[in-house]
Steps between C-alpha positions, in 0.01 A plus 500: 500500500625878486426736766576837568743593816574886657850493597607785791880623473685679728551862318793483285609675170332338157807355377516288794097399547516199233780390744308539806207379329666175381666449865156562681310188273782241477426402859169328370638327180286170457802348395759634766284561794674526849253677695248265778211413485489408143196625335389412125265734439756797634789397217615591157677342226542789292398858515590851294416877487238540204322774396148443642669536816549874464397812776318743461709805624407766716506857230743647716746211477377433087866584400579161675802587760626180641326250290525214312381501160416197227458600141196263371515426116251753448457843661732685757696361783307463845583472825563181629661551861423849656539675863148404652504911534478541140264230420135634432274250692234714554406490126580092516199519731326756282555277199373171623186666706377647173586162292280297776204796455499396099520133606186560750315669288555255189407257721159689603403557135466171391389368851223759439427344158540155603369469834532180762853390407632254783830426607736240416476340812098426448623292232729285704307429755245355267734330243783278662698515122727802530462546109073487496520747790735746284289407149119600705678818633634617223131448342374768669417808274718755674811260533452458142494827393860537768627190328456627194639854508828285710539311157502831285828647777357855423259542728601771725386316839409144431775272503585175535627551831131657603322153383757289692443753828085445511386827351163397625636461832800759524253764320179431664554687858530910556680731273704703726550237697668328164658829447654536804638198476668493201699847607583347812686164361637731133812473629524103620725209347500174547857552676676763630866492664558741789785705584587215786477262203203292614270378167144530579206384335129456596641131646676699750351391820192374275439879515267504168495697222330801663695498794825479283400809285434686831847392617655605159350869510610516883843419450510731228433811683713424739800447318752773469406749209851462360481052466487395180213297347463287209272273351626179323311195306583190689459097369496251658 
């Protein structure tokens, strides 16, 4: 699988963050792991800076003093590592609250038109065949019509991701609440490495995925302004 892990650095000049960066990850190598207790799911095999893993910087800080940038094979270079300072998470909140508003509200529209859409997990309990529960589910006339914008990849909100997640069941409570929530976990991986260099994921303490995000954004603001972060793509 590939995941995505935040990486915290202690503050040091660009030229010597892929170091840090490389130093700060080899403790967890799959194939050269020395730390205890040996955890699976907390491991990588691989793992690079790519492009999709750029920050958003803060305007005063656009210019891009003291980070790390990756040219992608089209466009400009972006920021890959940056002084948590500089980075601009207020509009990675921004950015993800307004994508989950347009996800809602997709959602609504054809809930609206096709009304009385259950939830996966109707199905299961009444078909004990994994693949008859999926095939009556994705019968329904709204999964259909998410199914079939996920097939086209250009629908703005309904992905293939969204039908594996239970739109009827991840969409069907409060908007604000939904909101809220997805500003609140914008910034979570499924890893990050601390300045101590502990790796934590959601299996930390079988802390859960909400509990990890919360953990995530915590340790964040309390890091010193001047750390580095980055985010890498992991496999493993």
């Amino acid at each position: 699988m590939q995941f995505v892990t935040t990486v915290f650095l202690p503050a040091s000049p660009p030229e010597q963050a892929p170091a840090a960066l490389t130093a700060a990850l080899a403790p967890f190598d799959a194939n050269d792991y020395q730390r205890e207790p040996y955890d699976p799911r907390a491991t990588w095999d691989r793992w690079n800076l790519v492009p999709a893993g750029a920050l958003p910087l803060r305007p005063a800080h656009a210019e891009g003093a003291g980070a790390v940038f990756l040219q992608p094979e089209d466009g400009d270079p972006v920021p890959v590592i940056a002084p948590l300072a500089a980075v601009d998470f207020d509009a990675m909140r921004a950015e993800a609250r307004q994508y989950a508003a347009g996800t809602w509200d997709a959602w609504a529209e054809v809930s609206r038109a096709h009304p009385g859409a259950l939830p996966r997990a109707h199905f299961d309990r009444l078909h004990a065949d994994s693949g008859a529960a999926q095939g009556a589910y994705l019968l329904q006339p709204a999964v259909q019509t998410v199914a079939q914008a996920a097939a086209t990849q250009r629908h703005p909100y309904f992905s293939f991701n969204l039908l594996l997640a239970d739109p009827v069941t991840l969409l069907g409570g409060d908007r604000e609440a939904y909101v809220d929530q997805a500003g609140d976990q914008a910034l979570a991986t499924y890893a990050y490495v601390t300045l101590e260099g502990d790796w934590c994921t959601e299996y930390t303490a079988e802390r859960g995925w909400a509990a990890h995000a919360r953990a995530l954004a915590a340790y964040l603001d309390a890091a010193p302004p001047d750390a580095l972060i980055a985010r890498v793509r992991c496999h493993a």
